[in-house]
Amino acid sequence: MATRSGIKGFIRNYAWILYLVCVISLLLYIYIDIQNVNKDMLEYHEPDLEFTYEDVTPVAGLSCLECHSDIEGADITIHSDEWWPSHMDYEMYCSDCHPDKMAATFNDDWNVSHIPVDITCADCHAGINYTMAGNDWFSSTHKEAGTTCADCHGGDPNNDVDAMSGNFIGLPEREDILKICGGCHANESAEFKTSIHNGYILNEDGETIVANTCTDCHGIHHIEKHNNPESPVYTLNSPDTCGNCHSSKFYSFQDSYHGAYVVFGGEIVASCPDCHGVHGIKPVSDPDSIVHSSNIADTCSGGSSSKECHGNELDLELVAQGHVHYEGSMGEREEVYYIFGLNLIELIPMIYKLAILGMMGGLIGLMFLENYGWGKIVGRTVNKWKAKKEESETEEGGE
Amino acid sequence: MESEENDQKEYLRWGKNTRIQHIVLLGTFVAQIVTGFPLSFPETWWAKLLVELMGGWWWRTQIHHWSGLLMVLLGVYHVFNLLINHKNIKSLMKHKMMISKRDVRELIQYFKALFGFGEMPSWDRYIWKEKLEYWGVVWGILVMGITGFILWFPFQALEFIPFGWVNLAGVMHFYEAFVATLVVIISHFYNVHFLPDDPMQMTWLTGKMTRKQMKHHHPDELKDIDMFGEDPRR
């Protein structure tokens, strides 16, 4: 084909390279975008909550108490070491209660009368400047139901001088939370006691702690009903909530059709509680579990809920033979993936990845070879040389 | 030297039937891509945008399923059409799209020419790249069709295969789609839109090729046509 010069020829010769650069950068962008989304999810599901003391002290790594430990009242409950861990998350500092002290007036007129005494819990714990317990509580379903601070935290709310008197417990111990909630929610706490969540696990430091308790799923002060879309136990939010501990299950759920539909806010779609139940969650090996192979057909067809899922006309017993959360290998029915001793679920993606790299590399390589290959360049030089020779021969012949 | 006028003489490369088949394939292919990948990467912004543009999740599913079925039906029609045109298998086996020893010879000669040893081969009606793309589509429709139907009716499929194979079908469906998309947007688009020798060929719409193009792309076929005339089965 004839070669062209000028801008048209330039476009003709180099448009494919421009296109290739565009396509590859687009694919790269999509790849990086997906990696970032995955990274965000990873960060979300493995939160680093270990605040250090220095992170939140207001001035140059010092707290008031580091210098003022000798002042009168510094040893009362509210100033003690227990105060900091529970308040530093909200960036609350000494000056919030003692504004005059921070105005560089370090004189001796500081006394007990300055302590803000005539306060109720919510006066501090609902300050508009803070994302604080009280604020969360004000918009919760507990507020509507009339459950107040003292119901969980103890103490005497009517005592203006010392609300933290009597049976005040402050921050409840993890072990006590089930008992506190169970005071009102007796059925739920009784059901929870039968579940696998009601147990003890080792934490990273090797200490035995309560594995799971009410607040892990339902939140703390901002507790909403389970059918409120803001609630962490709302069906579409449950993968995020459960995934905080069950992160591998979260990822395998996300890879499934159910998982993708949940992200898009599906109206009728199975999320964690739809298959696993709510308070009385039991392991798959337990015959009472609703995901046990003897019960899975009933669960997939909608179970006791009003949802119409997969219907009873299908042979759902067959679902029980497989694992729904598959992560490469399958446990019980692993043998279905093996052909000639090769694990297909690992092998096939590997073959495809190699084919993609090989084919794309080969095809792009051929494009460059066809246009700028040795043959092309040598051929062009030879042709030029031939043409010159012919030209000079004809000129000589002419003379 | 042939005259300028003779160079502009047009030959029918693809008839209306073939061109319509290609356009249906193109349409269903694009529909599959834009409705399929949002399912694989639901957390990305473009997935949400695409699903929004399609009118929601229900439409995404419906478009994906029915355009997939249309693509499979296109494959069935294509085979049916070939059988009708060729009357018997023997004639079909001589179809120029079939891979033969000639392709191996041509491929070797092609690579030699790339490195400067000798001329490019005298191409016939379909060159090896076109054959690979064609058989790639055949393989693709088979794999995507089978795995797609398994994923469309997973519970019915369980009557015949174990549960694990349904998961495997999902994995294959994703990777095959990814390979097909890459091959089309990189290799196929280069060959038909960006080839510096002859960019933006309109043959896929008009079905015609000039004598000049035929001489460049398919010299051997042109020789046949000059000798025996055009094959009516285009």
XYZ file of C-alpha atoms in Angstrom:
633
model
C 0.000 0.000 0.000
C 1.127 3.478 -0.727
C 2.811 5.388 2.050
C 1.532 8.828 2.884
C 3.274 11.822 4.309
C 2.079 14.846 6.246
C -0.336 14.850 9.132
C -2.581 12.194 7.562
C 0.342 9.866 7.110
C 1.461 10.507 10.671
C -1.969 9.616 12.051
C -2.082 6.581 9.817
C 1.286 5.341 10.988
C 1.027 6.092 14.677
C -2.701 6.006 15.566
C -2.425 2.376 16.654
C 0.345 3.185 19.127
C -1.733 6.010 20.592
C -4.714 3.669 20.811
C -2.609 0.985 22.460
C -1.288 3.456 25.027
C -4.848 4.628 25.759
C -6.212 1.093 26.162
C -3.341 -0.060 28.347
C -3.547 3.028 30.571
C -7.302 2.558 30.891
C -6.837 -1.077 31.903
C -4.086 -0.064 34.297
C -6.324 2.607 35.815
C -9.149 0.089 36.271
C -6.698 -2.360 37.821
C -5.305 0.204 40.257
C -8.832 1.393 41.081
C -9.872 -2.163 41.934
C -6.732 -2.649 44.020
C -7.514 0.555 45.932
C -11.092 -0.532 46.546
C -9.786 -3.843 47.859
C -7.239 -2.053 50.026
C -9.926 0.234 51.453
C -12.013 -2.803 52.311
C -9.012 -4.464 53.914
C -8.347 -1.395 56.030
C -11.982 -1.171 56.963
C -12.134 -4.757 58.028
C -8.928 -4.779 59.992
C -9.168 -1.468 61.810
C -6.219 -0.285 63.814
C -7.825 0.914 67.018
C -4.706 1.054 69.161
C -4.559 4.744 69.977
C -1.543 5.762 71.978
C -1.584 8.323 74.696
C 0.644 10.713 72.717
C -1.647 10.656 69.708
C -4.397 12.543 71.439
C -2.778 14.761 74.067
C -3.399 18.376 73.172
C -0.061 20.145 73.585
C 3.284 18.769 72.530
C 2.627 15.303 73.833
C 1.780 16.514 77.333
C -1.460 16.218 79.176
C -2.482 18.589 81.952
C -2.146 15.804 84.468
C 1.497 15.197 83.697
C 2.321 18.499 85.376
C -0.759 19.018 87.511
C -0.866 15.679 89.232
C -0.366 17.447 92.554
C -3.398 19.724 92.295
C -6.334 19.249 94.557
C -8.862 16.839 93.094
C -6.541 15.421 90.524
C -6.916 12.000 92.048
C -10.730 11.871 91.871
C -12.280 9.319 89.575
C -12.901 11.556 86.630
C -9.244 12.606 86.367
C -7.747 9.229 86.889
C -6.171 7.020 84.279
C -9.584 5.591 83.574
C -10.770 8.911 82.260
C -8.270 9.193 79.442
C -8.746 5.955 77.594
C -12.491 6.447 77.470
C -12.443 10.110 76.399
C -9.419 10.592 74.220
C -11.223 8.978 71.300
C -13.485 12.023 71.320
C -10.601 14.485 71.582
C -11.849 15.827 74.850
C -9.336 17.736 76.906
C -9.050 19.385 80.306
C -9.908 22.771 78.827
C -13.331 21.530 77.845
C -14.388 21.583 81.498
C -11.864 24.100 82.822
C -11.649 26.783 80.129
C -10.199 29.390 82.507
C -7.281 27.154 83.373
C -6.155 27.044 79.793
C -6.173 30.858 79.473
C -2.658 30.970 80.904
C -3.957 32.109 84.293
C -2.110 29.677 86.436
C -2.969 31.258 89.783
C -3.995 29.650 93.004
C -7.670 30.519 92.906
C -8.447 27.195 91.392
C -10.625 25.256 93.793
C -13.339 22.760 94.028
C -15.995 25.382 93.297
C -14.752 25.508 89.745
C -15.606 21.944 89.161
C -18.744 21.890 87.065
C -20.964 20.019 89.477
C -24.601 20.598 88.543
C -24.510 18.402 85.484
C -26.292 15.334 84.241
C -24.622 12.694 82.063
C -25.975 14.131 78.826
C -24.701 17.638 79.634
C -21.233 16.413 78.839
C -22.031 13.351 76.818
C -24.166 15.191 74.304
C -22.000 18.243 73.705
C -22.528 19.479 70.187
C -18.768 19.684 69.669
C -18.254 15.987 70.139
C -19.368 12.805 68.540
C -20.130 11.580 71.950
C -22.056 8.876 73.639
C -24.988 11.124 74.475
C -25.330 12.376 70.932
C -25.420 8.840 69.670
C -27.936 7.922 72.308
C -30.217 10.887 71.495
C -30.877 9.518 68.002
C -31.116 5.888 69.027
C -34.109 3.666 69.437
C -33.259 3.393 73.144
C -34.111 7.077 73.578
C -37.560 6.451 72.103
C -38.020 3.418 74.305
C -37.037 5.441 77.411
C -33.836 3.589 78.224
C -31.488 6.055 79.891
C -27.815 6.146 80.905
C -28.398 4.725 84.349
C -30.117 1.624 82.966
C -26.811 0.439 81.560
C -24.175 2.428 83.419
C -25.716 2.474 86.876
C -25.462 5.429 89.248
C -28.109 7.871 90.367
C -29.225 10.251 87.607
C -31.144 12.436 90.048
C -28.143 13.146 92.221
C -26.830 16.477 90.934
C -23.685 16.461 93.034
C -22.498 12.944 92.437
C -24.346 11.091 89.709
C -21.643 8.434 89.852
C -22.774 7.185 93.209
C -24.362 3.929 94.233
C -24.169 1.114 91.731
C -22.346 3.213 89.096
C -20.228 0.962 86.900
C -19.009 3.383 84.234
C -17.683 1.467 81.275
C -19.262 -2.002 81.559
C -16.930 -4.958 81.547
C -17.142 -7.034 78.373
C -18.341 -10.029 80.371
C -21.231 -8.041 81.853
C -22.711 -6.631 78.650
C -24.833 -9.705 77.878
C -26.253 -9.582 81.405
C -26.994 -5.838 81.183
C -28.761 -6.093 77.802
C -30.482 -9.284 78.890
C -32.150 -7.348 81.694
C -34.592 -6.053 79.073
C -33.972 -8.326 76.088
C -34.393 -11.628 77.876
C -35.414 -13.724 74.843
C -32.514 -12.523 72.721
C -29.959 -13.071 75.447
C -31.309 -16.561 76.137
C -31.061 -17.387 72.431
C -27.570 -15.911 72.258
C -26.439 -18.166 75.075
C -27.104 -21.196 72.832
C -24.962 -19.836 69.978
C -21.306 -20.393 69.117
C -20.761 -16.672 69.550
C -21.242 -17.075 73.275
C -17.772 -18.235 74.186
C -14.219 -17.238 74.873
C -11.338 -16.718 72.467
C -7.702 -15.743 72.774
C -6.827 -12.258 71.621
C -3.523 -11.260 70.019
C -1.850 -10.981 73.414
C -2.923 -14.466 74.363
C -5.520 -13.271 76.881
C -8.853 -15.035 77.142
C -11.634 -12.628 76.240
C -15.352 -12.902 75.559
C -15.599 -13.854 71.890
C -18.661 -11.883 70.979
C -21.205 -9.827 72.780
C -24.240 -7.665 71.992
C -22.361 -4.433 71.277
C -20.023 -6.033 68.705
C -22.893 -6.337 66.255
C -25.474 -3.794 67.412
C -23.170 -0.902 68.168
C -22.961 0.876 71.499
C -24.911 4.068 72.089
C -26.391 4.530 68.646
C -28.471 1.373 68.671
C -31.116 1.115 65.970
C -33.740 -1.476 65.204
C -32.565 -4.227 62.849
C -34.835 -3.022 60.040
C -33.400 0.512 60.107
C -30.938 0.973 57.193
C -28.557 2.810 59.544
C -28.236 -0.140 61.871
C -25.090 -2.249 61.575
C -27.271 -5.359 61.776
C -29.533 -4.202 58.920
C -29.501 -7.017 56.372
C -27.547 -5.082 53.718
C -25.010 -3.827 56.295
C -24.460 -7.220 57.865
C -21.573 -8.308 55.561
C -19.552 -5.311 56.766
C -20.456 -5.994 60.395
C -19.864 -9.749 60.347
C -16.806 -9.232 58.120
C -15.074 -7.357 60.927
C -14.257 -10.753 62.399
C -15.037 -13.167 59.549
C -12.977 -11.361 56.912
C -12.260 -14.400 54.714
C -15.956 -15.220 54.654
C -16.605 -11.587 53.779
C -14.395 -11.789 50.691
C -15.844 -15.065 49.482
C -19.337 -13.654 49.990
C -18.375 -10.550 48.053
C -17.264 -12.736 45.131
C -20.668 -14.396 44.952
C -23.779 -13.214 43.166
C -25.457 -12.610 46.540
C -22.537 -10.401 47.577
C -22.548 -8.270 44.426
C -26.304 -7.779 44.670
C -25.975 -6.679 48.322
C -23.500 -3.964 47.250
C -26.080 -2.696 44.774
C -28.752 -2.645 47.503
C -30.841 -5.582 46.383
C -34.407 -5.694 47.646
C -34.642 -9.454 48.026
C -31.180 -10.881 48.487
C -29.556 -13.223 50.960
C -27.159 -11.524 53.332
C -25.405 -13.079 56.359
C -28.422 -13.352 58.754
C -30.719 -14.709 56.033
C -28.723 -17.926 55.887
C -26.987 -18.073 59.270
C -29.683 -16.778 61.564
C -29.450 -13.975 64.086
C -28.817 -14.484 67.792
C -28.651 -18.259 67.878
C -25.947 -18.717 65.236
C -24.502 -22.225 65.327
C -21.606 -23.759 63.397
C -22.301 -25.628 60.155
C -21.417 -28.916 61.847
C -24.202 -28.515 64.432
C -27.392 -30.373 63.359
C -29.468 -27.552 64.883
C -27.765 -24.961 62.657
C -29.908 -23.621 59.832
C -26.929 -24.008 57.487
C -26.442 -27.656 58.455
C -26.867 -29.898 55.403
C -30.158 -31.277 56.771
C -31.682 -27.793 57.060
C -30.133 -25.972 54.109
C -32.945 -26.736 51.662
C -35.442 -25.056 53.976
C -33.087 -22.111 54.506
C -32.487 -21.516 50.779
C -36.205 -21.603 50.061
C -36.724 -18.689 52.426
C -36.839 -20.462 55.768
C -39.043 -18.981 58.437
C -38.798 -15.499 56.917
C -41.412 -14.074 54.584
C -38.864 -13.863 51.771
C -39.436 -16.028 48.721
C -35.967 -17.054 47.750
C -35.219 -20.184 45.757
C -38.570 -21.909 46.054
C -39.338 -25.467 47.026
C -39.703 -26.748 43.479
C -35.924 -27.025 43.159
C -33.948 -29.931 44.495
C -32.224 -27.894 47.174
C -30.860 -30.963 48.935
C -28.117 -30.877 46.293
C -26.937 -27.466 47.513
C -26.064 -29.072 50.823
C -23.370 -31.123 49.128
C -21.248 -28.082 48.356
C -19.660 -25.208 50.185
C -21.137 -21.820 49.541
C -18.189 -19.748 50.786
C -15.556 -21.256 48.551
C -12.024 -19.870 48.837
C -9.964 -21.871 46.428
C -10.308 -25.172 48.168
C -13.512 -26.698 49.318
C -13.090 -28.969 52.290
C -15.710 -31.688 52.240
C -16.248 -32.046 48.508
C -12.780 -31.154 47.373
C -12.581 -34.194 45.096
C -14.921 -32.671 42.517
C -12.200 -30.215 41.590
C -9.541 -32.812 41.031
C -8.880 -34.192 37.585
C -5.746 -36.315 37.246
C -4.653 -34.997 40.616
C -4.862 -31.359 39.542
C -6.890 -28.868 41.501
C -8.962 -27.209 38.775
C -10.081 -24.219 40.822
C -6.436 -23.183 41.157
C -5.245 -24.517 37.808
C -7.809 -22.898 35.521
C -7.233 -19.309 36.690
C -3.506 -19.953 36.445
C -3.825 -21.196 32.847
C -5.970 -18.210 31.963
C -3.548 -15.753 33.554
C -0.631 -17.274 31.646
C -2.678 -17.236 28.432
C -3.600 -13.590 28.953
C 0.016 -12.566 29.560
C 1.331 -14.718 26.699
C -1.301 -13.755 24.154
C -1.307 -10.050 24.902
C 2.477 -9.904 25.022
C 2.726 -11.876 21.787
C 0.102 -9.892 19.913
C 1.465 -6.504 20.973
C 4.968 -7.742 20.130
C 3.782 -8.756 16.648
C 2.274 -5.313 16.108
C 5.642 -3.707 16.740
C 7.483 -6.328 14.680
C 5.129 -5.810 11.744
C 5.727 -2.075 11.779
C 9.223 -1.608 13.119
C 10.636 -5.087 12.858
C 14.026 -5.952 11.541
C 12.491 -7.243 8.305
C 10.587 -4.031 7.762
C 13.543 -1.776 8.423
C 16.047 -3.923 6.501
C 13.525 -4.222 3.663
C 13.008 -0.462 3.578
C 16.766 0.201 3.504
C 17.280 -2.393 0.782
C 14.449 -0.905 -1.283
C 15.875 2.600 -0.919
C 19.292 1.368 -1.887
C 17.876 -0.474 -4.927
C 15.921 2.594 -6.014
C 19.014 4.765 -5.753
C 21.031 2.287 -7.754
C 18.376 2.118 -10.467
C 18.215 5.901 -10.553
C 21.943 6.275 -10.944
C 22.026 3.546 -13.615
C 19.340 5.253 -15.670
C 21.149 8.566 -15.276
C 24.374 6.995 -16.466
C 22.520 5.339 -19.311
C 21.019 8.715 -20.250
C 24.414 10.311 -20.500
C 1.251 -2.085 -14.522
C -2.507 -2.259 -14.093
C -4.558 0.821 -14.594
C -5.915 3.057 -11.794
C -9.464 2.187 -12.865
C -8.836 -1.521 -12.523
C -7.470 -0.947 -9.013
C -10.793 0.533 -7.902
C -12.823 -2.475 -9.131
C -14.796 -3.867 -6.175
C -15.108 -7.458 -5.067
C -17.710 -8.773 -2.632
C -15.893 -10.190 0.383
C -18.832 -10.621 2.742
C -22.502 -10.836 1.774
C -25.364 -9.247 3.682
C -25.939 -12.412 5.736
C -22.364 -12.467 7.044
C -22.344 -8.742 7.773
C -25.583 -8.942 9.774
C -24.194 -11.902 11.723
C -21.122 -9.818 12.556
C -23.220 -6.854 13.710
C -25.372 -9.098 15.941
C -22.186 -10.589 17.398
C -20.799 -7.081 17.996
C -24.001 -5.897 19.681
C -24.391 -8.878 21.964
C -20.663 -8.826 22.800
C -20.750 -5.192 23.947
C -23.979 -5.806 25.878
C -22.364 -8.762 27.646
C -19.293 -6.749 28.626
C -21.099 -3.740 30.070
C -23.582 -5.890 31.965
C -21.138 -8.585 33.056
C -18.122 -6.845 34.569
C -20.101 -4.762 37.108
C -20.963 -8.085 38.748
C -17.279 -8.944 39.116
C -16.252 -5.579 40.564
C -19.326 -4.269 42.389
C -17.409 -1.835 44.613
C -15.954 0.268 41.768
C -17.477 3.547 40.646
C -17.783 2.491 37.015
C -19.747 -0.591 37.952
C -22.278 1.537 39.803
C -22.410 3.999 36.890
C -22.990 1.261 34.310
C -25.744 -0.374 36.345
C -27.335 3.046 36.904
C -27.241 3.760 33.148
C -28.831 0.405 32.408
C -31.758 1.190 34.669
C -30.865 -0.898 37.688
C -29.896 -4.369 38.720
C -32.946 -6.121 37.289
C -32.211 -4.759 33.817
C -28.541 -5.664 34.135
C -29.468 -9.287 34.749
C -32.087 -9.421 32.008
C -29.871 -7.774 29.354
C -26.986 -10.078 30.240
C -29.079 -13.250 30.114
C -31.024 -12.538 26.953
C -28.162 -11.062 24.925
C -26.163 -14.129 25.925
C -28.942 -16.351 24.642
C -29.039 -14.320 21.425
C -25.292 -14.834 20.997
C -25.672 -18.597 21.422
C -28.586 -18.610 18.956
C -26.376 -16.683 16.524
C -23.807 -19.470 16.802
C -26.478 -22.091 16.130
C -27.742 -20.098 13.148
C -24.194 -19.737 11.831
C -23.614 -23.505 11.867
C -27.052 -24.142 10.374
C -26.367 -21.606 7.625
C -23.005 -23.206 6.810
C -24.568 -26.673 6.568
C -27.275 -25.409 4.213
C -24.754 -23.622 1.996
C -22.449 -26.582 1.769
C -24.920 -29.437 1.385
C -22.435 -31.991 2.700
C -19.628 -32.265 5.244
C -16.973 -32.921 2.596
C -17.603 -29.581 0.984
C -17.689 -27.918 4.413
C -14.295 -29.387 5.304
C -12.832 -27.637 2.258
C -14.039 -24.274 3.558
C -11.250 -21.726 3.519
C -11.747 -21.018 7.243
C -10.546 -24.520 8.098
C -7.030 -24.696 9.510
C -4.677 -26.519 7.161
C -1.009 -27.303 6.619
C -0.817 -24.229 4.432
C -1.381 -22.068 7.540
C 1.625 -23.579 9.286
C 3.759 -22.953 6.195
C 2.460 -19.399 5.925
C 3.033 -18.745 9.613
C 6.672 -19.841 9.336
C 7.146 -17.711 6.233
C 5.451 -14.774 8.020
C 7.852 -14.942 10.957
C 10.815 -15.286 8.589
C 9.644 -12.185 6.749
C 9.289 -10.285 10.025
C 12.975 -10.886 10.649
C 13.988 -10.004 7.120
C 14.337 -13.409 5.504
C 12.272 -13.456 2.352
C 8.923 -12.043 1.312
C 5.576 -12.115 3.118
C 3.428 -15.116 2.137
C 0.893 -14.812 -0.659
C -2.199 -14.771 1.566
C -5.353 -16.657 0.677
C -8.942 -15.625 1.543
C -8.327 -15.858 5.319
C -4.947 -15.262 6.913
C -3.888 -17.025 10.111
C -4.872 -14.076 12.301
C -8.428 -14.107 10.955
C -8.636 -17.849 11.435
C -7.454 -17.566 15.039
C -10.043 -14.867 15.711
C -12.811 -16.936 14.108
C -11.988 -20.119 16.012
C -11.492 -18.021 19.123
C -15.081 -16.856 18.789
C -16.243 -20.455 18.281
C -14.387 -21.543 21.453
C -15.585 -18.451 23.293
C -19.256 -18.958 22.482
C -19.001 -22.628 23.505
C -17.310 -21.881 26.853
C -19.368 -18.785 27.648
C -22.571 -20.499 26.535
C -22.080 -23.618 28.637
C -20.786 -21.873 31.765
C -23.334 -19.098 31.270
C -26.270 -21.486 31.215
C -24.913 -23.224 34.330
C -24.801 -19.857 36.113
C -28.215 -18.860 34.785
C -29.840 -22.054 36.123
C -27.530 -23.177 38.940
C -30.127 -25.276 40.779
C -31.223 -27.131 37.658
C -27.542 -27.666 36.816
C -27.075 -29.356 40.202
C -29.140 -32.263 38.896
C -26.287 -33.091 36.554
C -23.096 -31.742 38.124
C -21.804 -31.357 41.699
C -22.033 -28.007 43.436
C -18.318 -27.338 43.069
C -18.526 -27.312 39.293
C -20.973 -24.411 39.483
C -18.325 -22.369 41.266
C -15.797 -23.516 38.684
C -18.152 -22.388 35.901
C -18.267 -18.951 37.529
C -14.477 -18.708 37.590
C -14.178 -19.837 33.956
C -16.933 -17.468 32.843
C -15.032 -14.503 34.307
C -11.620 -15.385 32.894
C -12.942 -16.303 29.441
C -14.797 -12.979 29.307
C -11.627 -11.157 30.291
C -9.547 -12.883 27.600
C -12.204 -12.231 24.942
C -12.433 -8.545 25.859
C -8.667 -8.099 25.748
C -8.277 -9.904 22.416
C -11.011 -7.804 20.840
C -9.960 -4.393 22.102
C -6.262 -4.964 21.524
C -5.698 -7.368 18.640
C -8.933 -7.231 16.647
C -9.215 -3.432 16.813
C -5.594 -3.099 15.662
C -6.142 -5.404 12.699
C -9.347 -3.780 11.475
C -9.130 -0.156 12.544
C -5.524 0.848 13.038
C -3.470 -1.228 10.568
C -1.000 1.368 9.189
C -1.061 -0.419 5.802
C -4.802 0.042 5.410
C -6.543 1.711 8.348
C -10.290 2.006 8.919
C -11.409 -0.671 6.490
C -15.123 -0.382 5.781
C -15.464 -3.966 4.591
C -17.423 -4.966 7.709
C -20.181 -2.494 6.726
C -20.067 -2.442 2.911
C -18.793 -5.974 2.423
C -16.652 -4.754 -0.472
C -12.910 -4.721 -1.099
C -11.195 -2.937 -3.973
C -8.811 -4.765 -6.259
C -5.987 -2.740 -4.751
C -6.881 -3.950 -1.244
C -7.316 -7.517 -2.484
C -3.872 -7.452 -4.058
C -2.382 -6.323 -0.759
C -4.332 -8.474 1.705
C -5.423 -11.574 -0.234
C -3.337 -11.944 -3.428
C -3.883 -15.700 -3.711
C -7.646 -15.359 -3.488
C -7.552 -12.690 -6.207
C -5.674 -15.118 -8.450
C -8.429 -17.704 -7.870
C -11.140 -15.172 -8.597
C -9.439 -14.083 -11.825
C -9.256 -17.722 -12.898
C -12.561 -19.214 -11.687
C -14.745 -16.241 -10.788
C -16.212 -15.325 -7.381
C -17.576 -17.972 -5.051
C -21.316 -17.265 -4.803
C -21.394 -18.413 -1.150
C -20.252 -15.186 0.457
